[in-house]
XYZ file of N, CA and C in Angstrom:
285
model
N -48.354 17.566 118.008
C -48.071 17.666 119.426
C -46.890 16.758 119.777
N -46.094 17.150 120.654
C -44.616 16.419 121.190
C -45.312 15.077 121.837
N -44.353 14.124 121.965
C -44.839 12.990 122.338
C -43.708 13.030 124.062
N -44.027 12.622 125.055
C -43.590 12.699 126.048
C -41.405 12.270 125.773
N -41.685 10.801 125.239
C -40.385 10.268 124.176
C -39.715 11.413 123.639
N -40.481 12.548 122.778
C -39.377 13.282 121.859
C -39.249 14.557 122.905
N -39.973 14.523 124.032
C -39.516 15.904 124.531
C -38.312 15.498 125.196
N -38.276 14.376 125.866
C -37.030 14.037 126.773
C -36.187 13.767 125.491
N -36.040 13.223 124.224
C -34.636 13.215 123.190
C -34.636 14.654 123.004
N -35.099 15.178 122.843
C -34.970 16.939 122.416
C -34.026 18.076 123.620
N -34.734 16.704 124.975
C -34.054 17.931 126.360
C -32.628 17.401 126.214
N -32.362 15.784 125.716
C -30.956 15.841 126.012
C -29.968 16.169 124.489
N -30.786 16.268 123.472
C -29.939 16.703 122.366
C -30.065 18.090 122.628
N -30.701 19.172 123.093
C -30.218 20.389 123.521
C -29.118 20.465 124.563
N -29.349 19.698 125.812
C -28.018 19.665 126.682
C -27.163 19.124 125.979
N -26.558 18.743 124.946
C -25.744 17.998 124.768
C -25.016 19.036 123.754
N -25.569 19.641 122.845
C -25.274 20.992 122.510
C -25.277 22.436 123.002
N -25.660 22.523 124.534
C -25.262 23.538 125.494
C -26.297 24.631 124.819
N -27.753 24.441 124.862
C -29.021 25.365 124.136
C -30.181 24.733 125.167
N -29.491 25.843 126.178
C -30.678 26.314 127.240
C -31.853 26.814 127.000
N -31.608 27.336 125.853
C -32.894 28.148 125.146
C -33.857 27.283 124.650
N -33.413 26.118 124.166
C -34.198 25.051 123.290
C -34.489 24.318 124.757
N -34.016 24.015 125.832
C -34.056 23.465 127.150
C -35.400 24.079 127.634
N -35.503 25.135 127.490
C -36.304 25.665 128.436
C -37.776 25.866 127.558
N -37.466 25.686 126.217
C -38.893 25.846 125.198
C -39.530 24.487 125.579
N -38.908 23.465 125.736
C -39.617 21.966 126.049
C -40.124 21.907 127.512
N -39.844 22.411 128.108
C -40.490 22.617 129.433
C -41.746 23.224 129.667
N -43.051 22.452 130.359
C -44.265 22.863 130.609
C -43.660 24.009 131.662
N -44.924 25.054 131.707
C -45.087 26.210 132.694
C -44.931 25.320 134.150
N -46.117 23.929 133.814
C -46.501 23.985 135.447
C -45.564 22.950 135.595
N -44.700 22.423 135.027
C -43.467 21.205 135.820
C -43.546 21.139 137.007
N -43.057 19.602 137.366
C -42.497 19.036 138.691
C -41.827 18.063 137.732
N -40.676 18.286 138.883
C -39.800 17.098 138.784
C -39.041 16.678 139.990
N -38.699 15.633 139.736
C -37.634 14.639 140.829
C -36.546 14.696 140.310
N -35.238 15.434 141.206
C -33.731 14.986 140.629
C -33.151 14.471 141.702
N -32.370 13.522 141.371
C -31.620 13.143 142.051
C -30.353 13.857 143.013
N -30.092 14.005 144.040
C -29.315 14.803 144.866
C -28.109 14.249 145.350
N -27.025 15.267 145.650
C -25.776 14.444 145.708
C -25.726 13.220 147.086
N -26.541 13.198 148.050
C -26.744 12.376 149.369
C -27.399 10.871 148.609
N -27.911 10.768 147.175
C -28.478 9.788 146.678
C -29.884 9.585 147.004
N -30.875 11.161 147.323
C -31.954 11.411 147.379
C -32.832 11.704 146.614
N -34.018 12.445 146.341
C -34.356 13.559 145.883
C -35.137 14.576 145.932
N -34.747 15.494 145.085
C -35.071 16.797 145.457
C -36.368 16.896 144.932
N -37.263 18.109 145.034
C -38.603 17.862 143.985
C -38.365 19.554 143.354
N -38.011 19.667 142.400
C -37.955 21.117 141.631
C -39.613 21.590 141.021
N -39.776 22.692 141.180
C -41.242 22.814 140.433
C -40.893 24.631 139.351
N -41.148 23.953 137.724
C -41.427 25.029 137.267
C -40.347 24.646 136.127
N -39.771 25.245 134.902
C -39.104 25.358 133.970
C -37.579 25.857 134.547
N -37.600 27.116 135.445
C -36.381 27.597 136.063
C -35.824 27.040 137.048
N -36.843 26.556 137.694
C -36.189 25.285 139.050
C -35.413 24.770 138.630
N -36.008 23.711 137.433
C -35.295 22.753 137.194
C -33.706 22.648 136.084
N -33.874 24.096 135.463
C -32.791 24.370 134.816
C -31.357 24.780 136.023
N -31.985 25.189 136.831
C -30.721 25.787 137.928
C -30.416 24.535 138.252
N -31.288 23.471 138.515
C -30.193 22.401 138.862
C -29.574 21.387 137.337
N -29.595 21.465 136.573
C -28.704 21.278 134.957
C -27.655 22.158 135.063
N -26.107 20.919 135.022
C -24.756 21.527 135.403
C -24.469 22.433 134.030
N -24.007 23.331 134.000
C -23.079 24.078 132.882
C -22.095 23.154 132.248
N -22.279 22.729 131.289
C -20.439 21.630 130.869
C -19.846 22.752 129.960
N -19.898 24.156 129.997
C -19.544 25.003 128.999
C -17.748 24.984 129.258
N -17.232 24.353 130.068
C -15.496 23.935 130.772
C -15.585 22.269 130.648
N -16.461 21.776 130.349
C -15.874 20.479 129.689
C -16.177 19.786 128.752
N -15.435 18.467 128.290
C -15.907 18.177 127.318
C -17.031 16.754 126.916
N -18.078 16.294 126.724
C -18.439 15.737 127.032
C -19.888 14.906 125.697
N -19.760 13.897 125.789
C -21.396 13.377 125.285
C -22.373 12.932 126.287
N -23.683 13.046 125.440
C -24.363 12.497 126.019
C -25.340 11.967 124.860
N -25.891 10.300 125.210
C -26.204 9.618 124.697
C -27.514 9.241 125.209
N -28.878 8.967 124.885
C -29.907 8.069 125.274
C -29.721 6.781 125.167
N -30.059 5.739 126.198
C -29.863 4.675 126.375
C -31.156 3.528 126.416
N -32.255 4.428 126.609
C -33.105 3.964 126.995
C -34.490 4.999 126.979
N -35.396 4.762 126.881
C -36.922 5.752 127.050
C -37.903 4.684 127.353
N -38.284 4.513 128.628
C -39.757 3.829 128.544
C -40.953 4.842 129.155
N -41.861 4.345 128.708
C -43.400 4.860 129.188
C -43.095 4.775 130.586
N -43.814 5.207 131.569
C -44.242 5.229 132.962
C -45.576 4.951 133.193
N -46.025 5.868 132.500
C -47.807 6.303 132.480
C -48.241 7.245 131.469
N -49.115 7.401 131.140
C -49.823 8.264 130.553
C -48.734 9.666 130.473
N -48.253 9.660 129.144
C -47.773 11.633 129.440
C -46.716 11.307 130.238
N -45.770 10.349 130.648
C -44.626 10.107 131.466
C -43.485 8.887 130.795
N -42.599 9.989 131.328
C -41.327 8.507 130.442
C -40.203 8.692 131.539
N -39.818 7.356 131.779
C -38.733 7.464 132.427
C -37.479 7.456 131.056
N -36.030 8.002 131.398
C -35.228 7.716 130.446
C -33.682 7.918 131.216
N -33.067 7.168 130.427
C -31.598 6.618 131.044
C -30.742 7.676 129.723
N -29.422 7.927 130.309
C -28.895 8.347 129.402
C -27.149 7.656 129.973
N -26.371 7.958 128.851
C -25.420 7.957 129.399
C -23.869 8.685 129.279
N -23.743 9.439 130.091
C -22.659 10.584 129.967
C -21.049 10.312 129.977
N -20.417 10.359 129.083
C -18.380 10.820 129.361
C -18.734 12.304 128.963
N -17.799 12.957 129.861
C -17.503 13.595 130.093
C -15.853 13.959 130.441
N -14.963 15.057 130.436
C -13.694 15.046 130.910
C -13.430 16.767 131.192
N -13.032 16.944 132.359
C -12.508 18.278 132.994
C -11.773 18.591 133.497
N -10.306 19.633 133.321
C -9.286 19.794 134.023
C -8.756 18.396 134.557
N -8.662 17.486 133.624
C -7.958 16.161 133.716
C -8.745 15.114 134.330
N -9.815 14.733 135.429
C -10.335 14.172 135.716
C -11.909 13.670 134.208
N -11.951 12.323 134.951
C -13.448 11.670 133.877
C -14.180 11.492 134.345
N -15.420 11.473 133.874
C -16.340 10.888 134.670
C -17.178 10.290 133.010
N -17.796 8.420 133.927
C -18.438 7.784 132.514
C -19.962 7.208 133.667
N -21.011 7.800 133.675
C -21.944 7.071 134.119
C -23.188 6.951 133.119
């Protein structure tokens, strides 16, 4: 059985290789999640497809992404940090 830890390294080594398909196999049926929104809020997505519509396309740029961090939360919960460069039509972005 996946450990909460390898599903979140698995969601971002699939985003990081642009395999939505492998994205969406790690995803429970009944998800919720919290994303963060561009106002510095958040949103609450519920379900596997919710939450993929809000995961940007980088298929026009170029970019890594790295884990930085994974801790427990609770039971069956991990918070995790990552950290992205990225570069598109000349602009960067490093958060």
């Amino acid at each position: 059985m996946a450990t909460p830890e390898s599903v979140f390294r698995g969601m971002v080594e699939a985003f990081g290789a642009g395999d939505r398909a492998a994205m969406r196999g790690l995803l429970a049926d009944d998800l919720v999640a919290y994303i963060t929104n561009a106002d510095g809020g958040v949103d609450r997505v519920d379900g596997p497809d919710g939450y993929l519509k809000r995961v940007p396309d980088g298929a026009d740029a170029s970019y890594t992404v790295d884990v930085t961090q994974v801790v427990t939360v609770a039971e069956g919960q991990v918070l995790g940090m990552v950290e992205i460069k990225a570069e598109r039509q000349g602009r960067t972005l490093h958060n």
